[in-house]
Short mmCIF file of C-alpha atoms and ligand atoms in Angstrom, two decimals:
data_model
loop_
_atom_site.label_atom_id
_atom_site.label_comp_id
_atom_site.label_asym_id
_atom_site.label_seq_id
_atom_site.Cartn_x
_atom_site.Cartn_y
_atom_site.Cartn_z
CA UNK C 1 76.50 110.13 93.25
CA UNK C 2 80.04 109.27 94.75
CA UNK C 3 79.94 108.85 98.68
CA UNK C 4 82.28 110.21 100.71
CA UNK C 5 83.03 109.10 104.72
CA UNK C 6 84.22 112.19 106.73
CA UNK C 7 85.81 109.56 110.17
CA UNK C 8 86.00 111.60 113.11
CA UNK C 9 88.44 110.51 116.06
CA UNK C 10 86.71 111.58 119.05
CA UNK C 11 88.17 111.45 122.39
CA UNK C 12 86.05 113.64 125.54
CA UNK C 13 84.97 116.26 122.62
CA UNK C 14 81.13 116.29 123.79
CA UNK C 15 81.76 119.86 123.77
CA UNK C 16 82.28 120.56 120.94
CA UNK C 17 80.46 118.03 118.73
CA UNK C 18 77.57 119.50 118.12
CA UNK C 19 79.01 122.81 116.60
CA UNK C 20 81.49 120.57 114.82
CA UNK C 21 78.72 118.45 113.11
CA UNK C 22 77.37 121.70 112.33
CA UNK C 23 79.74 123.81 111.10
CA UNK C 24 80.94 121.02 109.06
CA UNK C 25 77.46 120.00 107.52
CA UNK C 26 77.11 124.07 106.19
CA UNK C 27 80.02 122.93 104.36
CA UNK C 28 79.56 119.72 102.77
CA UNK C 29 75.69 120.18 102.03
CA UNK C 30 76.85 122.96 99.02
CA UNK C 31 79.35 120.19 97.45
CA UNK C 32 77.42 119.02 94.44
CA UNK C 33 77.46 115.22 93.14
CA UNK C 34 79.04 113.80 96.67
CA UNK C 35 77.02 112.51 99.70
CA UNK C 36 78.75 112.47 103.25
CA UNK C 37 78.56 110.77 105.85
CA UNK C 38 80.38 110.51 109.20
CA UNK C 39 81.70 107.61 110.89
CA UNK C 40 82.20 109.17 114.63
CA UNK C 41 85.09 106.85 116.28
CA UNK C 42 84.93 107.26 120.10
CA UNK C 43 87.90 106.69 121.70
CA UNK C 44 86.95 105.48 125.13
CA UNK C 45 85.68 108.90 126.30
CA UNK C 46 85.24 109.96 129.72
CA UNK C 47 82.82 112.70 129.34
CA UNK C 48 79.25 112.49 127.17
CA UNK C 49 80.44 111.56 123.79
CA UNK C 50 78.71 108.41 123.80
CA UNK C 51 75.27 109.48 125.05
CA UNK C 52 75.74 112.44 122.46
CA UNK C 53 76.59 110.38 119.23
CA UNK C 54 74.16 108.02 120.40
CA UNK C 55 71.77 110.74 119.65
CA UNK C 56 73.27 112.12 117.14
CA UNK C 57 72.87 109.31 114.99
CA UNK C 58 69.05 108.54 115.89
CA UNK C 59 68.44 112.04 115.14
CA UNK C 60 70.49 112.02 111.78
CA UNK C 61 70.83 109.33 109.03
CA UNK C 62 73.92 109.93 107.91
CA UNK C 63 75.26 109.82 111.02
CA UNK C 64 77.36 106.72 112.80
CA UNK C 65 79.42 106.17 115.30
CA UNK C 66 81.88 103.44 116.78
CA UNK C 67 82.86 103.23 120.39
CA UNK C 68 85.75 101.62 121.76
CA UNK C 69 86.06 99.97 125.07
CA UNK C 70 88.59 101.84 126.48
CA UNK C 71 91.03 104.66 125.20
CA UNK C 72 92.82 103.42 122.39
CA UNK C 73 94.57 106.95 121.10
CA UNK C 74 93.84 108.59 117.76
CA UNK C 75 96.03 106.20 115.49
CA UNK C 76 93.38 103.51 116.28
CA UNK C 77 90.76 105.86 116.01
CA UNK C 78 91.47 106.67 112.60
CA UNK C 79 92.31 102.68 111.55
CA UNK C 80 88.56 101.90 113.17
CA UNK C 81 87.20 104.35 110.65
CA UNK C 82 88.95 103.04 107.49
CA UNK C 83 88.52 99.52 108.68
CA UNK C 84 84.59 100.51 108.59
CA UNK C 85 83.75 102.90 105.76
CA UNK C 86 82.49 101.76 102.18
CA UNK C 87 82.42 104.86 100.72
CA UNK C 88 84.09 105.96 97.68
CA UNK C 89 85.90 108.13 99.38
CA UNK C 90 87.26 109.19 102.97
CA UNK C 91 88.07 112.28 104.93
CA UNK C 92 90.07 112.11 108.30
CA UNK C 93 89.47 115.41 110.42
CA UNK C 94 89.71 116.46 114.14
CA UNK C 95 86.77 116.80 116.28
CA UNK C 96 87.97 120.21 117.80
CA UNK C 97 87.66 122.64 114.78
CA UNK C 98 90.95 123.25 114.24
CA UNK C 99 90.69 121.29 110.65
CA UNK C 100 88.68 123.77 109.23
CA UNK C 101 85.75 122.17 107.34
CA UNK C 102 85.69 125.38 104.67
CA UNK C 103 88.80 123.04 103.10
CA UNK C 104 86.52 120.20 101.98
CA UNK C 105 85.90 121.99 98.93
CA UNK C 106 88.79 122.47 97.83
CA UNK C 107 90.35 119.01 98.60
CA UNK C 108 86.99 117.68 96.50
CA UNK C 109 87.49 119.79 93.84
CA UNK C 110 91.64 118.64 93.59
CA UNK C 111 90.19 114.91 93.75
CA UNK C 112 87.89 115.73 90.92
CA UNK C 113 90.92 117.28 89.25
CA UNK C 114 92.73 113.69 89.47
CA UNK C 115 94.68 113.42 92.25
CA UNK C 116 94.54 110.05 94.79
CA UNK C 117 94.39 112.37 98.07
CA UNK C 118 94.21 115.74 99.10
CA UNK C 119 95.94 116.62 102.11
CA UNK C 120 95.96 119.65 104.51
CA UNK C 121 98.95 121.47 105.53
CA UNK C 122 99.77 124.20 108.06
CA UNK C 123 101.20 127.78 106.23
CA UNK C 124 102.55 128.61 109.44
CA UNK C 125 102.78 127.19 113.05
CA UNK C 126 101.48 130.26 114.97
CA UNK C 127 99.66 129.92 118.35
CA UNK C 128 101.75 126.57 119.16
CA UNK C 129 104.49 126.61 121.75
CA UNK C 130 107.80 127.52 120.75
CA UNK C 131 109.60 124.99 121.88
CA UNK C 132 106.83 122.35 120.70
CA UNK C 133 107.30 123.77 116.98
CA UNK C 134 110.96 123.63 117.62
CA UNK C 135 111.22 119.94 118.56
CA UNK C 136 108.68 119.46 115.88
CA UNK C 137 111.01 120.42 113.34
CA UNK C 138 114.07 118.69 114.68
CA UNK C 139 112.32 116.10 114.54
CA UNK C 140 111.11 115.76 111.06
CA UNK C 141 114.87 117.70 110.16
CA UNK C 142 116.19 114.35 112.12
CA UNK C 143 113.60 111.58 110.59
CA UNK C 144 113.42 113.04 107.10
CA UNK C 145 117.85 112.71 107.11
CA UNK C 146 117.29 109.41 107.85
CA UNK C 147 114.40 107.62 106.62
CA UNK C 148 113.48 106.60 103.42
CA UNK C 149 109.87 107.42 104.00
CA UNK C 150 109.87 111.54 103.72
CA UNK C 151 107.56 113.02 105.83
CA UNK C 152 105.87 116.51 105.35
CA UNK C 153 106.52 118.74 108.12
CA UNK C 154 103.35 120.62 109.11
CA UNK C 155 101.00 117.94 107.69
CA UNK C 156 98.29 117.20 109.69
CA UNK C 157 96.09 114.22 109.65
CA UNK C 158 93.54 116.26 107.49
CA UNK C 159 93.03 114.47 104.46
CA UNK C 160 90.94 113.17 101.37
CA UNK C 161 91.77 109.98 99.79
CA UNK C 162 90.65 107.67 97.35
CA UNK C 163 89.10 103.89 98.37
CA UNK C 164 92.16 102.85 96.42
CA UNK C 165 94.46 104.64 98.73
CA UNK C 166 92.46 103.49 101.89
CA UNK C 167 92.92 100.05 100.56
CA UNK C 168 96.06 100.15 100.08
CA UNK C 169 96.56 101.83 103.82
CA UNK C 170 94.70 99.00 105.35
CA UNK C 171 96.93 96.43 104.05
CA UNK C 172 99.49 97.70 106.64
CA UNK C 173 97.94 95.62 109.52
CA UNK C 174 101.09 96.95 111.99
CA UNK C 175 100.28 97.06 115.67
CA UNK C 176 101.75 100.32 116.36
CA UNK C 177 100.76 102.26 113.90
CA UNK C 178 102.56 105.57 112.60
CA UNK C 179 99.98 107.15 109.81
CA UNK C 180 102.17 110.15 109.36
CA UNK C 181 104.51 107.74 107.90
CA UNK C 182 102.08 105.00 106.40
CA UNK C 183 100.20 107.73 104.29
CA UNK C 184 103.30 108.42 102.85
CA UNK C 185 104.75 104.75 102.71
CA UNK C 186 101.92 103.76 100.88
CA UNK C 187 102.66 105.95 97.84
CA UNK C 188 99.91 107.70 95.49
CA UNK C 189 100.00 111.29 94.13
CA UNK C 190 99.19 113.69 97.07
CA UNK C 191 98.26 118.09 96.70
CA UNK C 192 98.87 119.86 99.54
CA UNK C 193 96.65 122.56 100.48
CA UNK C 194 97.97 124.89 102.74
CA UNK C 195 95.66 126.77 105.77
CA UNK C 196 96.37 129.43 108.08
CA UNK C 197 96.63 127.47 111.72
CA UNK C 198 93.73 127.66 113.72
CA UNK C 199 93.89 127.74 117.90
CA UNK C 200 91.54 125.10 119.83
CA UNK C 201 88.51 127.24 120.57
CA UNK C 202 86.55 124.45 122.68
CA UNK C 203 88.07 121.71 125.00
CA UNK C 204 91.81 120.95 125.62
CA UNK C 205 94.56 119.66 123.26
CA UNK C 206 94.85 115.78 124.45
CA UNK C 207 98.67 115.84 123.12
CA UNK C 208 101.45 116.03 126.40
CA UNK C 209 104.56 116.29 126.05
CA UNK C 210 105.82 112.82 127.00
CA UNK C 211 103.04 111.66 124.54
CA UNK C 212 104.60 113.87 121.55
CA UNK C 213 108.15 112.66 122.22
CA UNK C 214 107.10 108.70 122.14
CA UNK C 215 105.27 109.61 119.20
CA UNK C 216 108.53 110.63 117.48
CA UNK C 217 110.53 108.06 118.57
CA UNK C 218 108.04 105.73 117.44
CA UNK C 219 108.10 107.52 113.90
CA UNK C 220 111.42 107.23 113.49
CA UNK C 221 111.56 103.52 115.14
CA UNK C 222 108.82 102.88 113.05
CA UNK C 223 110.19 103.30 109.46
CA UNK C 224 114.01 103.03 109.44
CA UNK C 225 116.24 100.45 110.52
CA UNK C 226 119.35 103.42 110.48
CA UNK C 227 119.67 104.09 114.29
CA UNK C 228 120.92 100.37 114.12
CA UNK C 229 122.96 100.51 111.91
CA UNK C 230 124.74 103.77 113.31
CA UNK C 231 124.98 101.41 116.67
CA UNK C 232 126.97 98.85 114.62
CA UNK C 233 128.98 101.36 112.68
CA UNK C 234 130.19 102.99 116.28
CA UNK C 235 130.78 99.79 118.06
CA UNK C 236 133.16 98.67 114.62
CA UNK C 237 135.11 101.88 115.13
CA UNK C 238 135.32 101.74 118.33
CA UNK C 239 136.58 98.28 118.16
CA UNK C 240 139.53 99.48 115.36
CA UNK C 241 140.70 102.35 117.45
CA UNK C 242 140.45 99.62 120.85
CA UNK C 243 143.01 97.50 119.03
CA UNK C 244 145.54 100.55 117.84
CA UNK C 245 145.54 101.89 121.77
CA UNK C 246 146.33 98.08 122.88
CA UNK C 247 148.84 97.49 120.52
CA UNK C 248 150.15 101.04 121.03
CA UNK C 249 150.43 100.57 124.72
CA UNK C 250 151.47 97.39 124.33
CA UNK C 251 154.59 98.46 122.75
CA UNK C 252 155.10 100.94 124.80
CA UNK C 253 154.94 98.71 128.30
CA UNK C 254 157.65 96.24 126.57
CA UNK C 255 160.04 99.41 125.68
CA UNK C 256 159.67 101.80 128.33
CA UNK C 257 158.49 99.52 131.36
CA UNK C 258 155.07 99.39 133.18
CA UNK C 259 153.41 103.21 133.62
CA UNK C 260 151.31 103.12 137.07
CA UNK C 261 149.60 106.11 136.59
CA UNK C 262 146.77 106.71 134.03
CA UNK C 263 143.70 106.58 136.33
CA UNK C 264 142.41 109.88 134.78
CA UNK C 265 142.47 108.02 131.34
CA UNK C 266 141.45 104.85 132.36
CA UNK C 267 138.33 106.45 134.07
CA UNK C 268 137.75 108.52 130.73
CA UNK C 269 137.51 105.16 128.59
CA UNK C 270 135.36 103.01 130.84
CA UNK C 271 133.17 105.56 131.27
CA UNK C 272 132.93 106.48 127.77
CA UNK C 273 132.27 102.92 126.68
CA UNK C 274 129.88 102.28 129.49
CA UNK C 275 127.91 104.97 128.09
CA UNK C 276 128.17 103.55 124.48
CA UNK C 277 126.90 100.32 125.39
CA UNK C 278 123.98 101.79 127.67
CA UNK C 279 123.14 103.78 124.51
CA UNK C 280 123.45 100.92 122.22
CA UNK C 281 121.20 98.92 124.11
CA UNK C 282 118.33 101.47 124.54
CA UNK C 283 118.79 101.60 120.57
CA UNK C 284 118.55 97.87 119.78
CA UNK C 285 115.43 97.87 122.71
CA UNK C 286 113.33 100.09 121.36
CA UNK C 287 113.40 98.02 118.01
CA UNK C 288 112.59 94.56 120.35
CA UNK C 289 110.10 96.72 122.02
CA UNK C 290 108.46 96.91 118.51
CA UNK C 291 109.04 93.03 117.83
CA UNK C 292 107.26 92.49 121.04
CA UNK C 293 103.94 94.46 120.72
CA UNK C 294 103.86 93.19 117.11
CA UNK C 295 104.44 89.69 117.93
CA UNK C 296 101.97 89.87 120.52
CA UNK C 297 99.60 90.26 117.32
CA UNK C 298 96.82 92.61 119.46
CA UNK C 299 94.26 93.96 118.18
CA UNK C 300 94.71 97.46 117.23
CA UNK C 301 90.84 98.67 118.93
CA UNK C 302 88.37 96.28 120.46
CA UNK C 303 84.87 98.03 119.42
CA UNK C 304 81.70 97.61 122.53
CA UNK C 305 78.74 99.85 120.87
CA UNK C 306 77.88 101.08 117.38
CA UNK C 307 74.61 102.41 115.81
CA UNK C 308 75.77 100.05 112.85
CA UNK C 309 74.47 96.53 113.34
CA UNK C 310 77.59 94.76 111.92
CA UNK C 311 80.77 96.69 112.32
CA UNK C 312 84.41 95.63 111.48
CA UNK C 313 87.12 94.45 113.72
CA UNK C 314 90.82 95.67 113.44
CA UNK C 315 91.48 91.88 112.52
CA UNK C 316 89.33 92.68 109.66
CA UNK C 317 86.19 90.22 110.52
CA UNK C 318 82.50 91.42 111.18
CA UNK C 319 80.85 91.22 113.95
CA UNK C 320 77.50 92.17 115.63
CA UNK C 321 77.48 94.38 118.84
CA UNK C 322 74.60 95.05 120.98
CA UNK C 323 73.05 98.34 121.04
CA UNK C 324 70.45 100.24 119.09
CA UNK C 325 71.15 99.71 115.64
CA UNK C 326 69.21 101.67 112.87
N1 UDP V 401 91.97 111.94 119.95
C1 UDP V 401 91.58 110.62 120.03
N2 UDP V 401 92.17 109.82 120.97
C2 UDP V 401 93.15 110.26 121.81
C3 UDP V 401 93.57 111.61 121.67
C4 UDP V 401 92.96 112.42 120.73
O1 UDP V 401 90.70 110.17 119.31
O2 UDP V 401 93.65 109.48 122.62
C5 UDP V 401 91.31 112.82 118.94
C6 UDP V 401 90.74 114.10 119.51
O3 UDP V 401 89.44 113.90 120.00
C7 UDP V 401 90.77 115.04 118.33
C8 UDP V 401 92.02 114.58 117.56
O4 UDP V 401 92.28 113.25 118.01
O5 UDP V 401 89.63 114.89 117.49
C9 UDP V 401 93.21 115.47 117.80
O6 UDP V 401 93.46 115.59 119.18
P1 UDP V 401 93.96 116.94 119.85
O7 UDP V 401 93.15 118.09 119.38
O8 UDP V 401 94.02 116.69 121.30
O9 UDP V 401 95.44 117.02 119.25
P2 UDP V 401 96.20 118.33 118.68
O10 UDP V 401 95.23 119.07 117.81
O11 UDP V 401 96.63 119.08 119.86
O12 UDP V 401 97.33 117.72 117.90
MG1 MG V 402 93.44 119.66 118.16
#
């Protein structure tokens, strides 16, 4: 019997966990030769998630959970998980439905078939905002142009993959972390299964806008050092075409005599340049912004309860919490 951790990132979803545990068991209990199990990570909810998976897990075996101390977000969510599952294999999914659990089949059956991980796609971004889907695909348009590290556009973080993969994704100890990218910096063979999108039914999506757009900056800051290089490659011509103009009006002053006016130009240039350097240094600070946090060396969660009586820090040690463990 191969095992297989489903690792739910759970942040206020008390509504909706109980019909998510099971919807999802109908599923998985007709998948032949594979036991599940689900690691439950809460993120520092607000509302009853803890209570809930506390008795959630007393009431079902196969059940666990991990609680944070505070909010963490969904990247460390998901790390927590890997960092603490054994199985043979592991599924990432949403709490809210909107991974449909009907797909587990299929993404078992392409693992059986071979493959390292089976990943879900969206067929179509219906029922999302237009202007969200169209910064969405900028965005991976803008990232995929000029990163090495190709990202899918309408992946979501609805996926099967091997303990080789999961390995291999916890070597990558970064602070900030950027799965999107990781999964795919990491390598392996990957089939995408396509699904028809499904709207939140339960609860509220815990994505703003200012979140998304840090999020994407952070991708892209995350796996290319381009935007750095473009910021050298403008300042050098800038610098070329600096010394033609002064040489240019330089010649000009010793043939024709000093030229008062040009305060329209002047204004043009130092403005211009002031807003080259501004941009410049937002550019090179967002990259020390990243040599900061990582320097720091922070753990990526800190964990306060589990039902597990030794449980896995982000730093990769065990430790014992208190609580009620099975
Ligand atoms: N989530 C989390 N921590 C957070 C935000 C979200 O663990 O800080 C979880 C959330 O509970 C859900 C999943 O991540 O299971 C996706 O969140 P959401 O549905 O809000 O995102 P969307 O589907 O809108 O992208
Ligand atoms: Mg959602």
């Amino acid at each position: 019997m191969q095992t297989v951790d489903i690792i739910v990132p759970c942040y206020n979803e008390a509504e909706v966990l109980p019909t998510f545990l099971s919807e999802t068991e109908k599923i998985v209990r007709g998948i032949q030769d594979f036991s599940f199990s689900y690691i439950f990570v809460n993120d520092g909810s607000r509302d009853d998630s803890a209570a809930l998976l506390r008795r959630m897990s007393r009431e079902h075996d196969h059940v666990h959970y991990l609680s944070f101390s505070r909010n963490f977000g969904k990247e460390a969510a998901m790390y927590a998980g890997l960092r603490n599952s054994t199985a043979d294999y592991c599924i990432i999914m949403d709490a809210d439905l909107q991974h449909p659990p009907a797909l587990i089949p299929k993404m078992v059956e392409q693992i059986l078939a071979g493959h390292d991980c089976a990943a879900a796609c969206r067929a179509t971004r219906e029922g999302e905002k237009g202007i969200r889907s169209w910064f969405s695909r900028l965005f991976y348009k803008f990232s995929n142009s000029i990163s090495d590290v190709k990202m899918v556009q309408n992946a979501v973080d609805f996926r099967m993959m091997s303990r080789q993969m999961v390995d291999a994704i916890l070597e990558l100890s970064e602070v900030e972390r950027f799965s999107k990218g990781i999964f795919m910096w990491v390598g392996f063979d990957t089939v995408w299964i396509p699904y028809e999108n499904v709207e939140r039914t339960i609860g509220t999506s815990k994505w703003s806008f200012k979140g998304l757009a840090k999020y994407a900056l952070d991708g892209i800051t995350s796996f290319t050092i381009k935007p750095l290089k473009l910021v050298r490659n403008v300042g050098l011509i800038l610098f070329i075409v600096s010394l033609i103009y002064i040489a240019a009006t330089l010649i000009k002053t010793l043939i024709m005599g000093i030229d008062v006016p040009g305060y329209a130009s002047l204004l043009c240039v130092v403005l211009f340049l002031g807003g080259v350097i501004e941009l410049s240094l937002g550019i090179v600070g967002e990259y020390i912004s990243h040599i900061y946090l990582e320097a720091k060396d922070r753990p990526v969660y800190i964990l306060q309860e589990s039902d597990r009586d030794a449980v896995i820090t982000a730093k990769g040690e065990t430790i014992r919490l208190k609580g009620d463990a099975k």
